[in-house]
XYZ file of C-alpha atoms in Angstrom:
565
model
C -28.086 22.736 -57.783
C -30.520 23.689 -54.743
C -30.861 20.607 -52.973
C -31.715 20.233 -49.225
C -29.210 19.098 -46.692
C -31.801 19.616 -43.663
C -35.032 21.551 -43.837
C -34.432 25.232 -44.815
C -30.662 24.639 -45.706
C -29.398 24.284 -49.171
C -26.632 22.022 -49.879
C -24.252 24.399 -51.230
C -23.442 27.765 -49.589
C -21.415 30.882 -51.406
C -18.805 32.404 -48.758
C -19.471 36.209 -47.954
C -15.750 36.697 -47.839
C -14.219 35.003 -50.651
C -17.543 33.928 -52.808
C -16.433 30.333 -53.167
C -19.258 28.174 -53.744
C -18.739 25.783 -50.908
C -20.521 22.260 -50.346
C -22.464 22.464 -47.385
C -21.807 19.509 -45.802
C -17.736 20.430 -46.117
C -18.421 24.048 -44.707
C -20.124 22.097 -41.362
C -17.435 19.872 -41.144
C -14.744 22.955 -40.775
C -17.139 24.139 -37.886
C -18.211 26.884 -40.593
C -15.175 28.218 -41.493
C -14.575 28.811 -45.492
C -11.948 26.409 -46.055
C -10.800 29.211 -48.667
C -10.669 32.182 -46.853
C -10.712 31.510 -42.870
C -14.158 33.235 -42.977
C -15.756 32.265 -39.604
C -19.851 32.575 -40.303
C -21.815 33.219 -37.230
C -23.180 30.024 -35.870
C -26.866 29.770 -33.909
C -26.773 29.480 -30.232
C -27.491 25.474 -30.359
C -25.185 24.947 -33.028
C -22.170 27.011 -30.661
C -23.252 25.388 -27.731
C -22.826 21.578 -29.546
C -19.164 22.632 -30.580
C -17.481 23.987 -27.281
C -19.106 21.404 -24.783
C -18.348 17.593 -23.817
C -21.008 15.414 -25.959
C -24.822 15.211 -24.019
C -23.125 16.998 -21.113
C -25.151 20.369 -21.611
C -27.638 20.998 -19.172
C -30.259 23.861 -20.275
C -30.936 26.489 -17.568
C -34.576 25.432 -16.264
C -35.666 28.788 -15.711
C -37.700 29.881 -18.667
C -37.826 33.630 -20.132
C -40.779 35.777 -19.386
C -42.356 38.092 -22.040
C -42.286 41.931 -21.381
C -43.302 44.482 -23.138
C -42.652 47.315 -20.033
C -43.092 50.354 -22.310
C -46.023 49.493 -25.274
C -43.176 49.962 -27.770
C -44.706 50.124 -31.496
C -42.286 51.164 -34.912
C -43.915 49.369 -37.826
C -44.567 46.398 -35.867
C -45.757 46.366 -32.297
C -42.759 44.807 -30.129
C -44.709 41.199 -29.450
C -44.911 40.720 -32.870
C -41.101 41.240 -33.408
C -40.753 38.542 -30.550
C -43.219 36.195 -32.040
C -41.681 36.290 -35.377
C -37.764 36.028 -33.929
C -39.354 32.809 -31.949
C -40.479 31.049 -35.184
C -37.225 32.299 -36.861
C -35.133 31.085 -34.434
C -37.154 28.455 -32.703
C -35.721 29.890 -29.207
C -37.689 31.580 -26.299
C -35.144 34.599 -25.953
C -31.596 35.441 -27.440
C -29.918 33.810 -25.327
C -29.597 30.026 -24.204
C -28.083 28.996 -20.910
C -27.506 26.209 -18.871
C -24.256 24.427 -17.117
C -21.917 21.887 -18.675
C -18.455 20.277 -18.854
C -15.590 21.238 -21.400
C -12.597 19.204 -21.197
C -14.100 17.325 -18.244
C -14.809 20.686 -16.178
C -17.926 21.870 -15.330
C -19.065 25.555 -15.440
C -22.298 27.697 -16.324
C -22.452 28.863 -19.773
C -24.676 31.747 -21.457
C -24.408 31.736 -25.821
C -26.416 34.698 -27.048
C -28.119 34.481 -30.434
C -27.672 37.247 -33.074
C -30.743 36.352 -35.441
C -33.111 36.498 -32.257
C -33.450 40.554 -32.678
C -29.992 40.796 -33.595
C -28.958 39.363 -30.183
C -30.025 42.787 -28.343
C -29.994 42.983 -24.493
C -33.698 43.275 -23.019
C -35.098 42.433 -19.574
C -35.709 38.801 -20.334
C -32.438 37.990 -21.630
C -30.356 40.011 -18.645
C -32.347 38.166 -15.742
C -31.425 34.800 -18.014
C -27.709 35.735 -17.685
C -27.760 37.242 -14.159
C -29.825 33.723 -13.187
C -26.703 31.606 -14.905
C -24.091 33.864 -12.989
C -25.845 33.221 -9.886
C -26.381 29.720 -10.710
C -22.304 29.687 -11.016
C -21.817 31.450 -7.789
C -23.885 28.947 -5.734
C -22.411 26.240 -7.348
C -18.976 27.592 -6.735
C -18.823 27.240 -11.061
C -16.937 28.797 -13.497
C -18.940 31.448 -15.817
C -18.535 31.373 -19.840
C -20.138 34.061 -21.471
C -20.373 34.094 -25.212
C -21.369 37.471 -26.984
C -23.091 38.246 -29.982
C -25.350 41.428 -29.533
C -25.816 44.574 -31.392
C -26.342 46.210 -28.070
C -29.179 46.529 -25.757
C -33.054 46.307 -27.071
C -34.157 49.303 -27.935
C -38.106 48.288 -27.687
C -37.262 48.334 -23.562
C -36.544 51.267 -23.148
C -34.456 52.404 -20.267
C -34.951 49.325 -18.525
C -32.869 47.673 -21.417
C -29.711 50.320 -20.113
C -30.640 48.774 -16.585
C -29.177 45.555 -17.693
C -26.161 46.450 -17.660
C -25.888 46.894 -14.370
C -27.665 43.879 -13.674
C -25.550 41.590 -15.107
C -22.267 43.501 -14.167
C -23.124 43.222 -10.430
C -23.589 39.308 -10.881
C -20.094 39.766 -12.251
C -19.137 41.495 -9.688
C -20.184 38.920 -7.124
C -18.181 36.222 -9.313
C -15.020 38.045 -9.104
C -15.423 38.771 -5.119
C -16.118 34.561 -4.407
C -13.038 34.424 -6.795
C -15.174 32.325 -9.387
C -13.212 32.395 -13.171
C -15.446 34.365 -15.469
C -14.480 34.297 -19.269
C -16.303 36.306 -22.017
C -16.030 34.933 -25.550
C -16.440 37.807 -27.874
C -18.165 36.314 -31.249
C -18.968 38.538 -34.417
C -20.447 41.039 -33.768
C -20.505 42.133 -30.155
C -21.585 46.190 -30.293
C -23.321 48.702 -27.983
C -24.598 47.919 -24.244
C -22.969 43.928 -24.250
C -19.538 45.357 -24.838
C -20.047 47.929 -22.608
C -20.667 45.600 -19.895
C -20.268 41.928 -19.122
C -18.374 41.507 -22.374
C -15.441 42.988 -21.529
C -16.002 43.051 -17.462
C -14.555 39.205 -17.124
C -11.872 37.961 -16.265
C -10.371 36.844 -19.415
C -11.721 38.305 -22.348
C -11.139 36.138 -25.594
C -11.918 36.839 -29.245
C -12.791 34.555 -32.086
C -11.023 35.109 -35.066
C -12.848 37.217 -37.521
C -15.072 38.915 -34.402
C -16.134 42.508 -34.101
C -16.549 44.378 -30.921
C -16.648 47.945 -30.250
C -19.418 50.200 -28.151
C -20.471 52.247 -31.132
C -20.562 50.839 -34.810
C -18.846 51.566 -37.652
C -21.577 53.081 -39.311
C -21.949 55.231 -36.525
C -18.770 56.215 -36.043
C -18.735 57.726 -39.943
C -21.823 59.834 -39.255
C -20.716 61.269 -35.944
C -16.867 62.138 -37.309
C -16.888 62.209 -40.803
C -13.754 60.363 -41.389
C -12.887 56.909 -42.646
C -12.181 54.559 -40.606
C -8.459 52.688 -40.565
C -8.879 48.266 -42.144
C -9.366 46.492 -39.984
C -10.749 48.672 -37.480
C -12.900 46.533 -34.299
C -11.823 43.299 -35.933
C -9.975 40.754 -33.521
C -6.636 41.636 -34.256
C -7.285 45.019 -34.173
C -8.781 44.431 -30.420
C -5.541 42.237 -29.694
C -2.862 44.745 -31.090
C -4.961 47.485 -28.895
C -4.743 45.642 -25.119
C -8.447 44.759 -25.422
C -8.200 41.153 -25.677
C -6.380 38.176 -23.852
C -6.022 36.352 -26.929
C -7.574 35.787 -30.336
C -9.062 32.223 -30.908
C -9.588 30.405 -34.305
C -12.839 28.339 -34.149
C -11.798 24.809 -33.988
C -9.147 25.787 -31.066
C -11.881 27.345 -28.561
C -12.905 23.918 -26.648
C -9.444 23.271 -26.247
C -8.454 26.593 -25.122
C -11.364 27.199 -22.834
C -11.086 23.383 -21.343
C -7.247 24.855 -20.498
C -8.723 27.964 -18.978
C -11.200 26.007 -16.601
C -8.233 23.809 -15.423
C -6.570 26.619 -13.896
C -8.988 26.947 -11.511
C -10.071 23.204 -11.514
C -6.764 22.557 -9.997
C -5.728 26.495 -8.571
C -7.666 25.007 -5.126
C -6.218 20.959 -5.063
C -4.928 20.389 -1.761
C -2.142 18.208 -2.827
C 1.029 19.690 -2.080
C 4.664 18.178 -1.984
C 7.406 20.504 -0.584
C 10.492 20.078 -2.926
C 13.393 20.155 -0.746
C 15.663 23.051 -0.683
C 18.465 22.449 -3.069
C 21.706 21.772 -1.073
C 24.354 23.036 -3.507
C 25.621 26.467 -2.214
C 24.314 29.232 -3.539
C 27.572 30.525 -5.164
C 28.511 27.287 -6.642
C 27.989 26.680 -10.214
C 25.572 23.383 -10.426
C 28.291 20.849 -10.623
C 29.484 21.433 -7.312
C 32.573 23.452 -8.695
C 33.152 26.902 -7.060
C 31.791 29.807 -9.018
C 34.199 31.958 -10.537
C 34.004 35.260 -8.727
C 33.801 38.508 -11.330
C 34.016 41.338 -11.461
C 30.546 43.187 -11.188
C 31.386 45.119 -14.985
C 32.061 41.737 -16.642
C 28.636 40.102 -14.657
C 26.808 43.675 -16.104
C 28.510 42.164 -19.618
C 26.902 39.054 -19.447
C 23.425 39.966 -17.529
C 23.029 41.787 -20.964
C 24.409 39.043 -23.366
C 21.641 38.284 -26.024
C 22.323 34.551 -25.455
C 20.497 34.979 -22.344
C 17.094 33.146 -22.194
C 14.198 35.554 -22.258
C 10.630 35.194 -20.355
C 9.343 33.220 -23.282
C 12.219 31.042 -23.270
C 11.356 30.119 -19.335
C 7.934 29.500 -20.054
C 9.075 26.913 -22.439
C 11.708 25.455 -20.425
C 11.086 25.865 -16.797
C 7.393 25.137 -16.725
C 5.204 22.641 -18.315
C 2.969 24.579 -20.664
C 1.465 27.984 -20.414
C -1.223 30.174 -22.316
C 0.090 33.750 -22.783
C -2.379 36.369 -21.999
C -2.751 39.744 -23.367
C -3.367 43.998 -23.286
C -4.118 46.173 -20.495
C -8.222 46.075 -21.319
C -7.143 50.487 -21.686
C -5.802 50.394 -25.167
C -2.607 49.136 -25.112
C -0.329 45.587 -24.947
C 3.012 45.922 -24.263
C 5.722 43.963 -25.989
C 7.692 44.482 -23.388
C 5.628 42.451 -20.733
C 4.750 39.120 -20.989
C 1.434 37.436 -18.932
C 0.760 34.126 -18.814
C -1.199 31.449 -17.131
C 1.369 28.659 -16.726
C 1.162 25.196 -14.915
C 4.794 23.739 -13.114
C 4.544 20.433 -11.516
C 0.880 20.192 -11.402
C 0.291 23.258 -10.163
C -1.461 26.626 -12.173
C 0.382 29.797 -11.875
C 0.662 33.302 -13.071
C 4.078 34.077 -15.039
C 4.815 38.058 -15.806
C 8.271 38.590 -17.075
C 9.831 41.328 -18.806
C 10.811 40.058 -22.938
C 13.596 41.473 -24.533
C 15.172 38.771 -27.229
C 17.913 37.818 -29.117
C 18.409 39.337 -32.261
C 18.199 42.814 -32.932
C 14.936 43.039 -34.707
C 13.835 41.309 -31.829
C 15.505 43.474 -29.047
C 13.703 46.765 -30.891
C 10.167 44.969 -31.575
C 9.958 43.999 -27.767
C 10.975 48.066 -26.856
C 14.883 46.572 -25.420
C 12.628 44.775 -22.328
C 11.415 47.792 -21.408
C 7.657 48.381 -20.147
C 5.475 51.232 -20.935
C 2.662 51.618 -18.846
C 0.283 49.880 -20.714
C 3.271 46.520 -19.945
C 2.799 47.416 -16.203
C -1.420 47.853 -16.101
C -1.121 44.418 -18.170
C 0.911 43.221 -15.412
C -1.223 45.277 -12.732
C -4.339 43.434 -14.040
C -2.752 39.976 -14.187
C -1.581 40.393 -10.292
C -4.964 40.818 -9.374
C -6.556 38.019 -11.395
C -3.900 35.974 -9.648
C -5.282 37.238 -6.263
C -9.178 36.358 -7.073
C -8.286 33.280 -8.642
C -6.113 32.601 -5.597
C -3.212 31.322 -7.698
C 0.985 32.128 -7.085
C 2.788 34.614 -9.305
C 5.894 34.075 -10.342
C 7.538 37.357 -12.179
C 10.950 37.463 -14.470
C 12.809 40.704 -13.724
C 14.910 41.502 -16.688
C 14.671 45.205 -17.837
C 17.173 48.001 -18.002
C 14.266 50.071 -16.740
C 11.121 51.285 -17.560
C 10.167 53.176 -20.593
C 11.871 56.868 -20.246
C 9.786 57.889 -23.278
C 7.559 60.978 -24.174
C 4.413 58.693 -24.522
C 5.119 56.613 -21.611
C 5.060 59.870 -19.755
C 1.911 61.381 -20.900
C 0.249 58.327 -20.012
C 1.395 58.222 -16.600
C 4.748 56.198 -15.926
C 5.141 56.965 -12.866
C 2.025 56.488 -11.433
C 1.989 53.086 -13.156
C 4.637 51.622 -11.325
C 3.459 52.902 -8.093
C 0.130 51.170 -8.494
C 1.970 48.151 -9.131
C 4.336 48.281 -6.356
C 0.879 49.174 -3.748
C -0.285 46.341 -4.728
C 2.009 43.713 -4.520
C 2.236 45.003 -1.626
C -0.666 43.799 0.101
C -1.802 41.076 -2.947
C -2.720 37.970 -0.999
C -1.299 35.322 -2.886
C 2.199 33.896 -2.738
C 4.381 36.157 -4.686
C 8.404 34.816 -6.370
C 10.541 37.264 -8.245
C 13.280 36.272 -10.307
C 15.990 38.339 -11.426
C 17.425 36.959 -14.400
C 19.159 39.082 -16.193
C 19.157 43.028 -15.908
C 16.813 45.002 -12.896
C 17.140 48.103 -13.644
C 15.445 50.530 -11.270
C 11.876 51.042 -10.646
C 10.626 49.268 -13.566
C 12.651 46.241 -12.068
C 11.246 46.609 -8.954
C 7.554 47.167 -10.144
C 7.727 43.042 -10.580
C 9.712 42.506 -7.499
C 8.221 43.543 -4.334
C 7.883 39.193 -3.621
C 8.270 37.020 -0.705
C 11.113 35.623 -1.910
C 13.503 37.112 -4.342
C 15.935 35.086 -6.472
C 18.898 36.205 -8.670
C 20.579 34.217 -11.158
C 24.260 34.176 -10.341
C 25.316 36.645 -13.563
C 22.195 39.067 -13.187
C 22.362 42.651 -11.930
C 20.244 44.519 -9.890
C 20.641 48.448 -9.602
C 19.064 51.728 -8.861
C 20.312 53.016 -11.504
C 22.884 51.758 -14.827
C 26.255 52.030 -14.113
C 26.479 54.479 -17.479
C 23.853 56.287 -15.790
C 25.159 56.601 -12.643
C 28.724 57.294 -13.837
C 26.780 60.330 -16.133
C 25.583 61.858 -13.355
C 28.722 61.295 -10.802
C 31.632 60.679 -12.908
C 33.131 62.694 -15.457
C 30.919 60.284 -18.143
C 30.296 57.196 -19.303
C 34.040 56.278 -19.760
C 33.449 55.451 -15.919
C 30.848 53.029 -15.760
C 33.023 49.907 -15.161
C 34.528 52.147 -11.829
C 30.242 52.897 -11.162
C 29.461 49.526 -11.500
C 31.741 48.132 -8.613
C 30.252 50.996 -6.496
C 26.656 49.988 -7.170
C 27.061 46.549 -5.546
C 24.790 45.399 -8.066
C 25.756 41.906 -8.228
C 23.741 38.884 -6.769
C 26.651 37.822 -4.125
C 26.364 41.602 -2.938
C 23.009 42.100 -2.977
C 22.570 38.654 -1.120
C 24.857 40.147 1.600
C 22.525 43.028 2.054
C 19.650 41.147 2.088
C 17.582 42.484 -0.952
C 17.763 38.772 -2.504
C 17.272 35.740 -0.979
C 18.807 33.250 -2.882
C 21.506 33.012 -6.009
C 20.478 30.867 -8.281
C 23.863 28.788 -10.108
C 24.327 29.619 -13.833
C 25.963 27.010 -16.162
C 29.586 27.478 -16.364
C 30.116 30.367 -18.991
C 26.916 31.999 -18.393
C 22.862 31.100 -19.024
C 23.566 32.214 -22.034
C 25.978 29.315 -22.640
C 23.601 26.657 -21.874
C 20.051 28.074 -21.824
C 18.225 24.412 -21.187
C 20.549 23.894 -17.949
C 19.747 27.382 -16.998
C 16.057 26.917 -17.580
C 16.075 23.797 -15.289
C 18.128 25.729 -12.378
C 15.290 28.085 -12.233
C 12.687 25.362 -12.813
C 14.390 24.009 -9.613
C 14.504 27.134 -7.514
C 11.052 28.482 -7.747
C 9.907 25.101 -6.508
C 11.922 25.150 -3.948
C 11.580 28.517 -2.997
C 7.188 28.670 -3.748
C 6.162 25.679 -2.542
C 6.468 26.397 0.878
C 4.621 29.856 0.713
C 1.502 27.876 -0.700
C 0.935 26.662 3.034
C 1.268 30.023 4.451
C -2.239 31.991 5.407
C -2.751 35.501 2.967
C -2.581 37.411 6.065
C 0.372 36.185 7.205
C 1.778 36.379 3.867
C 1.294 40.164 3.364
C 2.523 40.848 6.871
C 5.709 39.630 6.761
C 6.218 40.638 2.917
C 5.196 43.993 4.421
C 7.982 43.622 7.208
C 10.195 42.581 4.572
C 10.267 45.941 3.098
C 10.203 47.389 6.272
C 13.482 46.194 7.399
C 15.078 48.000 4.369
C 15.292 50.742 6.584
C 18.685 53.038 8.549
C 19.020 50.107 10.190
C 20.179 48.073 6.901
C 21.283 50.698 5.575
C 24.090 50.764 7.802
C 25.259 47.495 6.840
C 28.664 47.981 5.058
C 29.274 44.763 2.424
C 32.516 43.474 1.953
C 35.248 43.796 -0.546
C 35.693 40.422 -2.481
């Protein structure tokens, strides 16, 4: 049965994934996603715009595509004939649809590529239109969203097509320098020169479910290498596992997810700031005002390592007002021991980065016990720099026995990755607040803790080395670990007296593991009290004060003795 629903459209459609025969109206209602197998079929650019933006909000770019044939290219057909055929087939003048719109009420500039037009290839006209869209975003102070679908650079325009990779990229660079948010949405397929330029050089990279992305296509790779490709190669899920994208989003959730991200910059530069008074509760007192029990350092360490203590994901759920997790270092890895997110707190957006352990043996193992690999430190670095560009404060949650000490970590530059984080934090022109929530182990902890204010939970620890490691080096062996713990002065009261931490966050009776919800509330209060005053400090003064803070940890500070409790 083949009656038509729209001109040129059949009433029924067969899914290319599961071969199910689908009623076309039902498929359209499901945003052209197969309700049986979830296959995301390709969308025409106008339909993509209709699905993404608020109704009637899209305003096309007034600029028209200029027809070019720079090298008089002819294969089976002259290039102008191919252009004419593509225009008739798609009803579009070129392989991209550009304009401005609102998504969730937030204005943005938008460029959506059309794969039906010569494979969405990047030619001079396409590059010019996307560049003008980026320039419009820059002039108007708008975020830029790029929806990519392309086989790569347009062969028929020779080296001038290749130059469009740089043309668009320099426009993206100008937006980044201005602190404007840039987002790319990878759809199926995104390859070649588009993948190797603006599709992956934006601040955030989202992949629609089922999208494929890569520099070389699978057929080329097979021909060159003579090897079979792994299952799922270059798919959205593959890209997520290998740190290439921030998130994979099903089509039905794309508009809401983009609105959430646009809200980040929509409120980041708001002027309404309410300074919350510092808690009047003494730092060494429990939340109910009773004197906090004095614990031996070894007992404190055991509480800091308790598997029931809240993790970064727990704090994101309980201490903040919502969050969107971001993934990947864009270099090949997405370390599970480091979690990064855009979060909201008391009406303000910020970047939260923290170590992630787990509560069960399986969770701990899957998260590498909170020990960050170089990919984890580079993910954190990417998000720190993103926060600086967008003017968002950074909150870090430190809970790690130390950085990953494995062979792979060393081969991939663990030391340099930690060093780069520390160096970047020393000059980051946005407020940074660190909270040691559990273990603060050595350089792996410091890579997230070079901050304007450093807080520490009451039963957390922070040390140059683990007591076990210290005992193995300086004592007869591991049995001396409790003695080493006492000698290291690693508890919150000791470190506050040394000036390493600025304040101690009280824990509920029995420690954070006994009441994670109350702990999350205490962390929320402490973050607000310490972070909000920093928001009014000019960036140059923030950096100067932060550097002065760590300059003080020299010979004069080291000469201060910590009294025995």
